[in-house]
JSON list of C-alpha atoms in Angstrom, two decimals:
[
{"chain": "A", "resi": 1, "resn": "ALA", "atom": "CA", "xyz": [-13.04, -172.02, 9.78]},
{"chain": "A", "resi": 2, "resn": "GLN", "atom": "CA", "xyz": [-10.58, -172.07, 12.61]},
{"chain": "A", "resi": 3, "resn": "THR", "atom": "CA", "xyz": [-11.83, -171.33, 16.10]},
{"chain": "A", "resi": 4, "resn": "VAL", "atom": "CA", "xyz": [-10.13, -170.94, 19.46]},
{"chain": "A", "resi": 5, "resn": "THR", "atom": "CA", "xyz": [-12.01, -171.15, 22.73]},
{"chain": "A", "resi": 6, "resn": "GLN", "atom": "CA", "xyz": [-10.83, -170.17, 26.19]},
{"chain": "A", "resi": 7, "resn": "SER", "atom": "CA", "xyz": [-13.51, -171.11, 28.70]},
{"chain": "A", "resi": 8, "resn": "GLN", "atom": "CA", "xyz": [-12.00, -169.30, 31.69]},
{"chain": "A", "resi": 9, "resn": "PRO", "atom": "CA", "xyz": [-12.51, -165.53, 31.44]},
{"chain": "A", "resi": 10, "resn": "GLU", "atom": "CA", "xyz": [-10.67, -165.02, 34.73]},
{"chain": "A", "resi": 11, "resn": "MET", "atom": "CA", "xyz": [-8.33, -167.05, 36.89]},
{"chain": "A", "resi": 12, "resn": "SER", "atom": "CA", "xyz": [-6.37, -166.32, 40.02]},
{"chain": "A", "resi": 13, "resn": "VAL", "atom": "CA", "xyz": [-3.39, -168.02, 41.62]},
{"chain": "A", "resi": 14, "resn": "GLN", "atom": "CA", "xyz": [-1.42, -167.54, 44.78]},
{"chain": "A", "resi": 15, "resn": "GLU", "atom": "CA", "xyz": [2.14, -166.43, 44.32]},
{"chain": "A", "resi": 16, "resn": "ALA", "atom": "CA", "xyz": [4.53, -169.42, 43.99]},
{"chain": "A", "resi": 17, "resn": "GLU", "atom": "CA", "xyz": [1.66, -171.77, 43.19]},
{"chain": "A", "resi": 18, "resn": "THR", "atom": "CA", "xyz": [0.82, -173.45, 39.88]},
{"chain": "A", "resi": 19, "resn": "VAL", "atom": "CA", "xyz": [-2.05, -172.54, 37.59]},
{"chain": "A", "resi": 20, "resn": "THR", "atom": "CA", "xyz": [-3.35, -174.06, 34.36]},
{"chain": "A", "resi": 21, "resn": "LEU", "atom": "CA", "xyz": [-5.14, -172.06, 31.67]},
{"chain": "A", "resi": 22, "resn": "SER", "atom": "CA", "xyz": [-7.36, -173.97, 29.26]},
{"chain": "A", "resi": 23, "resn": "CYS", "atom": "CA", "xyz": [-7.67, -173.67, 25.50]},
{"chain": "A", "resi": 24, "resn": "THR", "atom": "CA", "xyz": [-9.50, -175.72, 22.91]},
{"chain": "A", "resi": 25, "resn": "TYR", "atom": "CA", "xyz": [-9.41, -175.18, 19.21]},
{"chain": "A", "resi": 26, "resn": "ASP", "atom": "CA", "xyz": [-10.79, -176.44, 15.95]},
{"chain": "A", "resi": 27, "resn": "THR", "atom": "CA", "xyz": [-9.15, -176.62, 12.58]},
{"chain": "A", "resi": 28, "resn": "SER", "atom": "CA", "xyz": [-9.37, -178.81, 9.52]},
{"chain": "A", "resi": 29, "resn": "GLU", "atom": "CA", "xyz": [-5.69, -178.37, 8.77]},
{"chain": "A", "resi": 30, "resn": "SER", "atom": "CA", "xyz": [-3.15, -181.07, 9.59]},
{"chain": "A", "resi": 31, "resn": "ASP", "atom": "CA", "xyz": [-0.21, -178.70, 9.89]},
{"chain": "A", "resi": 32, "resn": "TYR", "atom": "CA", "xyz": [-0.57, -175.85, 12.30]},
{"chain": "A", "resi": 33, "resn": "TYR", "atom": "CA", "xyz": [1.03, -174.10, 15.23]},
{"chain": "A", "resi": 34, "resn": "LEU", "atom": "CA", "xyz": [-0.39, -173.14, 18.58]},
{"chain": "A", "resi": 35, "resn": "PHE", "atom": "CA", "xyz": [0.73, -170.21, 20.67]},
{"chain": "A", "resi": 36, "resn": "TRP", "atom": "CA", "xyz": [0.20, -168.65, 24.04]},
{"chain": "A", "resi": 37, "resn": "TYR", "atom": "CA", "xyz": [0.60, -164.91, 24.18]},
{"chain": "A", "resi": 38, "resn": "LYS", "atom": "CA", "xyz": [0.74, -162.72, 27.27]},
{"chain": "A", "resi": 39, "resn": "GLN", "atom": "CA", "xyz": [-0.60, -159.19, 27.28]},
{"chain": "A", "resi": 40, "resn": "PRO", "atom": "CA", "xyz": [0.24, -157.19, 30.43]},
{"chain": "A", "resi": 41, "resn": "PRO", "atom": "CA", "xyz": [-1.68, -154.02, 31.23]},
{"chain": "A", "resi": 42, "resn": "SER", "atom": "CA", "xyz": [0.79, -152.02, 29.10]},
{"chain": "A", "resi": 43, "resn": "ARG", "atom": "CA", "xyz": [-0.77, -153.89, 26.14]},
{"chain": "A", "resi": 44, "resn": "GLN", "atom": "CA", "xyz": [2.39, -155.11, 24.40]},
{"chain": "A", "resi": 45, "resn": "MET", "atom": "CA", "xyz": [1.60, -158.67, 23.33]},
{"chain": "A", "resi": 46, "resn": "ILE", "atom": "CA", "xyz": [4.45, -161.06, 24.11]},
{"chain": "A", "resi": 47, "resn": "LEU", "atom": "CA", "xyz": [4.89, -164.63, 22.89]},
{"chain": "A", "resi": 48, "resn": "VAL", "atom": "CA", "xyz": [5.11, -167.03, 25.83]},
{"chain": "A", "resi": 49, "resn": "ILE", "atom": "CA", "xyz": [5.35, -170.41, 24.15]},
{"chain": "A", "resi": 50, "resn": "ARG", "atom": "CA", "xyz": [4.66, -172.16, 20.87]},
{"chain": "A", "resi": 51, "resn": "GLN", "atom": "CA", "xyz": [3.86, -175.73, 19.88]},
{"chain": "A", "resi": 52, "resn": "GLU", "atom": "CA", "xyz": [4.16, -177.34, 16.48]},
{"chain": "A", "resi": 53, "resn": "ALA", "atom": "CA", "xyz": [1.22, -179.67, 15.86]},
{"chain": "A", "resi": 54, "resn": "TYR", "atom": "CA", "xyz": [3.45, -182.35, 14.33]},
{"chain": "A", "resi": 55, "resn": "LYS", "atom": "CA", "xyz": [5.50, -182.61, 17.52]},
{"chain": "A", "resi": 56, "resn": "GLN", "atom": "CA", "xyz": [4.20, -184.91, 20.22]},
{"chain": "A", "resi": 57, "resn": "GLN", "atom": "CA", "xyz": [6.53, -183.56, 22.86]},
{"chain": "A", "resi": 58, "resn": "ASN", "atom": "CA", "xyz": [5.02, -180.75, 24.88]},
{"chain": "A", "resi": 59, "resn": "ALA", "atom": "CA", "xyz": [6.83, -177.43, 24.67]},
{"chain": "A", "resi": 60, "resn": "THR", "atom": "CA", "xyz": [8.47, -175.97, 27.76]},
{"chain": "A", "resi": 61, "resn": "GLU", "atom": "CA", "xyz": [9.91, -172.52, 28.40]},
{"chain": "A", "resi": 62, "resn": "ASN", "atom": "CA", "xyz": [11.27, -172.14, 31.92]},
{"chain": "A", "resi": 63, "resn": "ARG", "atom": "CA", "xyz": [8.23, -171.93, 34.22]},
{"chain": "A", "resi": 64, "resn": "PHE", "atom": "CA", "xyz": [5.79, -172.24, 31.32]},
{"chain": "A", "resi": 65, "resn": "SER", "atom": "CA", "xyz": [4.76, -175.54, 29.80]},
{"chain": "A", "resi": 66, "resn": "VAL", "atom": "CA", "xyz": [1.90, -176.80, 27.69]},
{"chain": "A", "resi": 67, "resn": "ASN", "atom": "CA", "xyz": [-0.22, -179.91, 27.63]},
{"chain": "A", "resi": 68, "resn": "PHE", "atom": "CA", "xyz": [-0.96, -180.50, 23.98]},
{"chain": "A", "resi": 69, "resn": "GLN", "atom": "CA", "xyz": [-3.63, -183.10, 23.30]},
{"chain": "A", "resi": 70, "resn": "LYS", "atom": "CA", "xyz": [-3.96, -183.19, 19.52]},
{"chain": "A", "resi": 71, "resn": "ALA", "atom": "CA", "xyz": [-6.82, -185.67, 19.31]},
{"chain": "A", "resi": 72, "resn": "ALA", "atom": "CA", "xyz": [-8.84, -183.69, 21.82]},
{"chain": "A", "resi": 73, "resn": "LYS", "atom": "CA", "xyz": [-7.77, -180.39, 20.23]},
{"chain": "A", "resi": 74, "resn": "SER", "atom": "CA", "xyz": [-6.72, -179.11, 23.59]},
{"chain": "A", "resi": 75, "resn": "PHE", "atom": "CA", "xyz": [-3.77, -176.87, 24.39]},
{"chain": "A", "resi": 76, "resn": "SER", "atom": "CA", "xyz": [-3.46, -175.81, 28.02]},
{"chain": "A", "resi": 77, "resn": "LEU", "atom": "CA", "xyz": [-0.79, -173.61, 29.57]},
{"chain": "A", "resi": 78, "resn": "LYS", "atom": "CA", "xyz": [0.73, -174.41, 32.94]},
{"chain": "A", "resi": 79, "resn": "ILE", "atom": "CA", "xyz": [2.52, -171.70, 34.86]},
{"chain": "A", "resi": 80, "resn": "SER", "atom": "CA", "xyz": [4.65, -173.00, 37.71]},
{"chain": "A", "resi": 81, "resn": "ASP", "atom": "CA", "xyz": [5.96, -170.96, 40.64]},
{"chain": "A", "resi": 82, "resn": "SER", "atom": "CA", "xyz": [3.68, -168.06, 39.70]},
{"chain": "A", "resi": 83, "resn": "GLN", "atom": "CA", "xyz": [5.11, -164.59, 40.10]},
{"chain": "A", "resi": 84, "resn": "LEU", "atom": "CA", "xyz": [3.43, -161.22, 40.45]},
{"chain": "A", "resi": 85, "resn": "GLY", "atom": "CA", "xyz": [4.74, -160.33, 36.99]},
{"chain": "A", "resi": 86, "resn": "ASP", "atom": "CA", "xyz": [2.72, -163.15, 35.47]},
{"chain": "A", "resi": 87, "resn": "ALA", "atom": "CA", "xyz": [-0.47, -161.17, 36.00]},
{"chain": "A", "resi": 88, "resn": "ALA", "atom": "CA", "xyz": [-1.84, -160.39, 32.55]},
{"chain": "A", "resi": 89, "resn": "MET", "atom": "CA", "xyz": [-4.28, -161.41, 29.86]},
{"chain": "A", "resi": 90, "resn": "TYR", "atom": "CA", "xyz": [-3.31, -164.68, 28.25]},
{"chain": "A", "resi": 91, "resn": "PHE", "atom": "CA", "xyz": [-4.39, -165.44, 24.71]},
{"chain": "A", "resi": 92, "resn": "CYS", "atom": "CA", "xyz": [-4.31, -168.80, 23.03]},
{"chain": "A", "resi": 93, "resn": "ALA", "atom": "CA", "xyz": [-3.81, -168.58, 19.27]},
{"chain": "A", "resi": 94, "resn": "LEU", "atom": "CA", "xyz": [-3.87, -170.93, 16.30]},
{"chain": "A", "resi": 95, "resn": "GLY", "atom": "CA", "xyz": [-2.00, -170.42, 13.05]},
{"chain": "A", "resi": 96, "resn": "ASP", "atom": "CA", "xyz": [-1.97, -172.59, 9.96]},
{"chain": "A", "resi": 97, "resn": "GLY", "atom": "CA", "xyz": [0.05, -170.54, 7.51]},
{"chain": "A", "resi": 98, "resn": "GLN", "atom": "CA", "xyz": [-2.99, -168.85, 6.01]},
{"chain": "A", "resi": 99, "resn": "ASN", "atom": "CA", "xyz": [-4.96, -167.83, 9.04]},
{"chain": "A", "resi": 100, "resn": "PHE", "atom": "CA", "xyz": [-4.16, -166.73, 12.54]},
{"chain": "A", "resi": 101, "resn": "VAL", "atom": "CA", "xyz": [-6.93, -166.78, 15.14]},
{"chain": "A", "resi": 102, "resn": "PHE", "atom": "CA", "xyz": [-6.88, -165.66, 18.77]},
{"chain": "A", "resi": 103, "resn": "GLY", "atom": "CA", "xyz": [-9.07, -166.86, 21.60]},
{"chain": "A", "resi": 104, "resn": "PRO", "atom": "CA", "xyz": [-10.99, -164.39, 23.79]},
{"chain": "A", "resi": 105, "resn": "GLY", "atom": "CA", "xyz": [-8.38, -164.48, 26.53]},
{"chain": "A", "resi": 106, "resn": "THR", "atom": "CA", "xyz": [-8.08, -165.36, 30.20]},
{"chain": "A", "resi": 107, "resn": "ARG", "atom": "CA", "xyz": [-7.28, -162.68, 32.74]},
{"chain": "A", "resi": 108, "resn": "LEU", "atom": "CA", "xyz": [-4.83, -164.06, 35.30]},
{"chain": "A", "resi": 109, "resn": "SER", "atom": "CA", "xyz": [-4.45, -162.44, 38.68]},
{"chain": "A", "resi": 110, "resn": "VAL", "atom": "CA", "xyz": [-1.57, -163.36, 40.97]},
{"chain": "A", "resi": 111, "resn": "LEU", "atom": "CA", "xyz": [-2.26, -162.94, 44.67]},
{"chain": "A", "resi": 112, "resn": "PRO", "atom": "CA", "xyz": [0.64, -162.11, 46.99]},
{"chain": "B", "resi": 1, "resn": "GLU", "atom": "CA", "xyz": [16.97, -155.34, 17.59]},
{"chain": "B", "resi": 2, "resn": "ALA", "atom": "CA", "xyz": [14.23, -152.75, 17.50]},
{"chain": "B", "resi": 3, "resn": "GLY", "atom": "CA", "xyz": [10.72, -154.04, 17.91]},
{"chain": "B", "resi": 4, "resn": "VAL", "atom": "CA", "xyz": [7.57, -153.17, 16.02]},
{"chain": "B", "resi": 5, "resn": "VAL", "atom": "CA", "xyz": [6.97, -149.44, 16.22]},
{"chain": "B", "resi": 6, "resn": "GLN", "atom": "CA", "xyz": [3.53, -147.88, 16.12]},
{"chain": "B", "resi": 7, "resn": "SER", "atom": "CA", "xyz": [2.38, -144.30, 16.27]},
{"chain": "B", "resi": 8, "resn": "PRO", "atom": "CA", "xyz": [0.55, -142.56, 17.68]},
{"chain": "B", "resi": 9, "resn": "ARG", "atom": "CA", "xyz": [0.06, -144.43, 20.94]},
{"chain": "B", "resi": 10, "resn": "TYR", "atom": "CA", "xyz": [-3.20, -142.67, 21.67]},
{"chain": "B", "resi": 11, "resn": "LYS", "atom": "CA", "xyz": [-5.67, -140.81, 19.49]},
{"chain": "B", "resi": 12, "resn": "ILE", "atom": "CA", "xyz": [-8.93, -139.12, 20.35]},
{"chain": "B", "resi": 13, "resn": "ILE", "atom": "CA", "xyz": [-11.13, -137.89, 17.53]},
{"chain": "B", "resi": 14, "resn": "GLU", "atom": "CA", "xyz": [-14.72, -136.93, 16.94]},
{"chain": "B", "resi": 15, "resn": "LYS", "atom": "CA", "xyz": [-16.93, -139.18, 14.87]},
{"chain": "B", "resi": 16, "resn": "LYS", "atom": "CA", "xyz": [-16.88, -138.63, 11.14]},
{"chain": "B", "resi": 17, "resn": "GLN", "atom": "CA", "xyz": [-13.26, -137.43, 11.31]},
{"chain": "B", "resi": 18, "resn": "PRO", "atom": "CA", "xyz": [-10.46, -139.31, 9.54]},
{"chain": "B", "resi": 19, "resn": "VAL", "atom": "CA", "xyz": [-7.60, -140.98, 11.40]},
{"chain": "B", "resi": 20, "resn": "ALA", "atom": "CA", "xyz": [-4.43, -142.79, 10.38]},
{"chain": "B", "resi": 21, "resn": "PHE", "atom": "CA", "xyz": [-2.14, -145.19, 12.18]},
{"chain": "B", "resi": 22, "resn": "TRP", "atom": "CA", "xyz": [1.44, -145.96, 11.25]},
{"chain": "B", "resi": 23, "resn": "CYS", "atom": "CA", "xyz": [3.46, -149.13, 11.74]},
{"chain": "B", "resi": 24, "resn": "ASN", "atom": "CA", "xyz": [7.12, -149.90, 11.19]},
{"chain": "B", "resi": 25, "resn": "PRO", "atom": "CA", "xyz": [7.77, -153.66, 11.43]},
{"chain": "B", "resi": 26, "resn": "ILE", "atom": "CA", "xyz": [10.90, -155.41, 12.59]},
{"chain": "B", "resi": 27, "resn": "SER", "atom": "CA", "xyz": [13.64, -155.16, 9.98]},
{"chain": "B", "resi": 28, "resn": "GLY", "atom": "CA", "xyz": [13.53, -158.09, 7.59]},
{"chain": "B", "resi": 29, "resn": "HIS", "atom": "CA", "xyz": [10.00, -159.14, 8.47]},
{"chain": "B", "resi": 30, "resn": "ASN", "atom": "CA", "xyz": [8.09, -159.41, 5.23]},
{"chain": "B", "resi": 31, "resn": "THR", "atom": "CA", "xyz": [4.69, -160.22, 6.75]},
{"chain": "B", "resi": 32, "resn": "LEU", "atom": "CA", "xyz": [2.73, -157.46, 8.44]},
{"chain": "B", "resi": 33, "resn": "TYR", "atom": "CA", "xyz": [-0.61, -157.69, 10.22]},
{"chain": "B", "resi": 34, "resn": "TRP", "atom": "CA", "xyz": [-3.12, -155.15, 11.42]},
{"chain": "B", "resi": 35, "resn": "TYR", "atom": "CA", "xyz": [-5.47, -156.22, 14.20]},
{"chain": "B", "resi": 36, "resn": "ARG", "atom": "CA", "xyz": [-8.30, -154.54, 16.04]},
{"chain": "B", "resi": 37, "resn": "GLN", "atom": "CA", "xyz": [-8.72, -155.38, 19.71]},
{"chain": "B", "resi": 38, "resn": "ASN", "atom": "CA", "xyz": [-11.87, -154.39, 21.51]},
{"chain": "B", "resi": 39, "resn": "LEU", "atom": "CA", "xyz": [-11.80, -154.04, 25.27]},
{"chain": "B", "resi": 40, "resn": "GLY", "atom": "CA", "xyz": [-11.63, -157.40, 26.99]},
{"chain": "B", "resi": 41, "resn": "GLN", "atom": "CA", "xyz": [-11.41, -159.36, 23.76]},
{"chain": "B", "resi": 42, "resn": "GLY", "atom": "CA", "xyz": [-8.76, -161.01, 21.66]},
{"chain": "B", "resi": 43, "resn": "PRO", "atom": "CA", "xyz": [-7.27, -159.34, 18.58]},
{"chain": "B", "resi": 44, "resn": "GLU", "atom": "CA", "xyz": [-9.18, -159.68, 15.33]},
{"chain": "B", "resi": 45, "resn": "LEU", "atom": "CA", "xyz": [-7.27, -159.64, 12.08]},
{"chain": "B", "resi": 46, "resn": "LEU", "atom": "CA", "xyz": [-8.08, -156.78, 9.74]},
{"chain": "B", "resi": 47, "resn": "ILE", "atom": "CA", "xyz": [-5.48, -157.27, 7.04]},
{"chain": "B", "resi": 48, "resn": "ARG", "atom": "CA", "xyz": [-2.31, -159.23, 6.37]},
{"chain": "B", "resi": 49, "resn": "TYR", "atom": "CA", "xyz": [0.45, -158.20, 3.98]},
{"chain": "B", "resi": 50, "resn": "GLU", "atom": "CA", "xyz": [3.12, -160.34, 2.37]},
{"chain": "B", "resi": 51, "resn": "ASN", "atom": "CA", "xyz": [5.64, -157.71, 1.34]},
{"chain": "B", "resi": 52, "resn": "GLU", "atom": "CA", "xyz": [3.53, -155.04, -0.38]},
{"chain": "B", "resi": 53, "resn": "GLU", "atom": "CA", "xyz": [0.65, -157.36, -1.31]},
{"chain": "B", "resi": 54, "resn": "ALA", "atom": "CA", "xyz": [-2.49, -157.57, 0.80]},
{"chain": "B", "resi": 55, "resn": "VAL", "atom": "CA", "xyz": [-3.09, -161.33, 0.90]},
{"chain": "B", "resi": 56, "resn": "ASP", "atom": "CA", "xyz": [-5.96, -161.36, 3.39]},
{"chain": "B", "resi": 57, "resn": "ASP", "atom": "CA", "xyz": [-8.24, -158.36, 3.79]},
{"chain": "B", "resi": 58, "resn": "SER", "atom": "CA", "xyz": [-11.50, -160.24, 4.15]},
{"chain": "B", "resi": 59, "resn": "GLN", "atom": "CA", "xyz": [-12.21, -158.74, 7.59]},
{"chain": "B", "resi": 60, "resn": "LEU", "atom": "CA", "xyz": [-11.35, -155.17, 6.63]},
{"chain": "B", "resi": 61, "resn": "PRO", "atom": "CA", "xyz": [-14.47, -152.95, 6.46]},
{"chain": "B", "resi": 62, "resn": "LYS", "atom": "CA", "xyz": [-13.62, -151.56, 3.08]},
{"chain": "B", "resi": 63, "resn": "ASP", "atom": "CA", "xyz": [-16.26, -148.87, 3.07]},
{"chain": "B", "resi": 64, "resn": "ARG", "atom": "CA", "xyz": [-14.33, -146.87, 5.64]},
{"chain": "B", "resi": 65, "resn": "PHE", "atom": "CA", "xyz": [-11.02, -148.62, 6.25]},
{"chain": "B", "resi": 66, "resn": "SER", "atom": "CA", "xyz": [-8.03, -148.64, 3.95]},
{"chain": "B", "resi": 67, "resn": "ALA", "atom": "CA", "xyz": [-4.45, -149.75, 4.33]},
{"chain": "B", "resi": 68, "resn": "GLU", "atom": "CA", "xyz": [-1.26, -149.58, 2.34]},
{"chain": "B", "resi": 69, "resn": "ARG", "atom": "CA", "xyz": [2.26, -150.90, 2.48]},
{"chain": "B", "resi": 70, "resn": "LEU", "atom": "CA", "xyz": [3.79, -149.27, -0.55]},
{"chain": "B", "resi": 71, "resn": "LYS", "atom": "CA", "xyz": [7.41, -150.39, -0.32]},
{"chain": "B", "resi": 72, "resn": "GLY", "atom": "CA", "xyz": [6.82, -153.57, 1.63]},
{"chain": "B", "resi": 73, "resn": "VAL", "atom": "CA", "xyz": [8.09, -152.06, 4.86]},
{"chain": "B", "resi": 74, "resn": "ASP", "atom": "CA", "xyz": [6.07, -149.39, 6.70]},
{"chain": "B", "resi": 75, "resn": "SER", "atom": "CA", "xyz": [2.31, -149.57, 6.67]},
{"chain": "B", "resi": 76, "resn": "THR", "atom": "CA", "xyz": [-0.53, -147.14, 7.26]},
{"chain": "B", "resi": 77, "resn": "LEU", "atom": "CA", "xyz": [-4.07, -147.98, 8.31]},
{"chain": "B", "resi": 78, "resn": "LYS", "atom": "CA", "xyz": [-6.71, -145.32, 7.75]},
{"chain": "B", "resi": 79, "resn": "ILE", "atom": "CA", "xyz": [-10.29, -144.90, 8.85]},
{"chain": "B", "resi": 80, "resn": "GLN", "atom": "CA", "xyz": [-12.49, -142.36, 7.11]},
{"chain": "B", "resi": 81, "resn": "PRO", "atom": "CA", "xyz": [-14.96, -141.45, 8.47]},
{"chain": "B", "resi": 82, "resn": "ALA", "atom": "CA", "xyz": [-14.56, -142.84, 11.98]},
{"chain": "B", "resi": 83, "resn": "GLU", "atom": "CA", "xyz": [-17.59, -144.13, 13.87]},
{"chain": "B", "resi": 84, "resn": "LEU", "atom": "CA", "xyz": [-18.16, -144.55, 17.59]},
{"chain": "B", "resi": 85, "resn": "GLY", "atom": "CA", "xyz": [-17.82, -148.32, 17.22]},
{"chain": "B", "resi": 86, "resn": "ASP", "atom": "CA", "xyz": [-14.29, -147.94, 15.89]},
{"chain": "B", "resi": 87, "resn": "SER", "atom": "CA", "xyz": [-13.01, -147.17, 19.38]},
{"chain": "B", "resi": 88, "resn": "ALA", "atom": "CA", "xyz": [-10.51, -149.92, 20.08]},
{"chain": "B", "resi": 89, "resn": "VAL", "atom": "CA", "xyz": [-6.81, -150.66, 20.19]},
{"chain": "B", "resi": 90, "resn": "TYR", "atom": "CA", "xyz": [-5.23, -151.16, 16.78]},
{"chain": "B", "resi": 91, "resn": "LEU", "atom": "CA", "xyz": [-2.31, -153.54, 16.88]},
{"chain": "B", "resi": 92, "resn": "CYS", "atom": "CA", "xyz": [0.36, -154.05, 14.29]},
{"chain": "B", "resi": 93, "resn": "ALA", "atom": "CA", "xyz": [2.43, -157.22, 14.18]},
{"chain": "B", "resi": 94, "resn": "SER", "atom": "CA", "xyz": [5.15, -158.59, 11.93]},
{"chain": "B", "resi": 95, "resn": "SER", "atom": "CA", "xyz": [6.78, -161.92, 11.22]},
{"chain": "B", "resi": 96, "resn": "THR", "atom": "CA", "xyz": [9.15, -163.66, 8.85]},
{"chain": "B", "resi": 97, "resn": "ASN", "atom": "CA", "xyz": [7.99, -166.41, 6.54]},
{"chain": "B", "resi": 98, "resn": "ARG", "atom": "CA", "xyz": [10.62, -168.96, 7.36]},
{"chain": "B", "resi": 99, "resn": "GLY", "atom": "CA", "xyz": [8.77, -172.15, 8.19]},
{"chain": "B", "resi": 100, "resn": "LEU", "atom": "CA", "xyz": [5.09, -172.91, 8.18]},
{"chain": "B", "resi": 101, "resn": "VAL", "atom": "CA", "xyz": [3.78, -170.35, 10.61]},
{"chain": "B", "resi": 102, "resn": "TYR", "atom": "CA", "xyz": [5.26, -167.54, 11.97]},
{"chain": "B", "resi": 103, "resn": "GLU", "atom": "CA", "xyz": [5.66, -166.13, 15.39]},
{"chain": "B", "resi": 104, "resn": "GLN", "atom": "CA", "xyz": [4.21, -162.70, 15.39]},
{"chain": "B", "resi": 105, "resn": "TYR", "atom": "CA", "xyz": [5.86, -159.80, 17.13]},
{"chain": "B", "resi": 106, "resn": "PHE", "atom": "CA", "xyz": [3.50, -157.10, 18.23]},
{"chain": "B", "resi": 107, "resn": "GLY", "atom": "CA", "xyz": [3.80, -153.37, 18.58]},
{"chain": "B", "resi": 108, "resn": "PRO", "atom": "CA", "xyz": [2.41, -151.48, 21.58]},
{"chain": "B", "resi": 109, "resn": "GLY", "atom": "CA", "xyz": [-0.79, -150.58, 19.75]},
{"chain": "B", "resi": 110, "resn": "THR", "atom": "CA", "xyz": [-2.70, -147.37, 19.13]},
{"chain": "B", "resi": 111, "resn": "ARG", "atom": "CA", "xyz": [-5.64, -146.74, 21.40]},
{"chain": "B", "resi": 112, "resn": "LEU", "atom": "CA", "xyz": [-8.34, -144.96, 19.42]},
{"chain": "B", "resi": 113, "resn": "THR", "atom": "CA", "xyz": [-11.21, -143.19, 21.14]},
{"chain": "B", "resi": 114, "resn": "VAL", "atom": "CA", "xyz": [-14.01, -141.85, 18.95]},
{"chain": "B", "resi": 115, "resn": "THR", "atom": "CA", "xyz": [-16.31, -139.35, 20.67]}
]
């Protein structure tokens, strides 16, 4: 069975600083995708970034980037130049075409 | 492009009453998901549809929960009778099946409170 673990229930970062959210996962599949989703207090889940497991290059979307370590089954999210609007719950998720599993989430606070 | 639409946004019912949630996915998205999200936790999949076929309902409590997607578009999730432990946010998501796995687009959710 696929599992996703986020070991940081809460994180905080000063505005304009950089923060890294951790995620580890387990799957027996060779082909899979990893995602980071953001869920602001309004509760609409928004896709932040995705990574195809077969790609070695780490995905980047503006201020968001990932550090994908396939052998270690690690998939961390780095947020650069943090903004107040980045405050939200962040969920790491794993999908392999048959299953889609979310981690428990990390609540990120951004301090002005 | 319109996003995933869910209604109602909020619902308060007494235990043992029935309740239904409705979801309209993004146009052209053939895969539809229903999730339950308890407070402070990640979403848990209840059921996944490919068009009108339920391809994964292993986590759906079938004694009280039912779902349908009759024409492969809109979907309804029903609970009858509701229990106190059913209080949660029910999320609907949709995706296309181009490629291996599919970015899911989520609706705003329905917050259910059972008293």
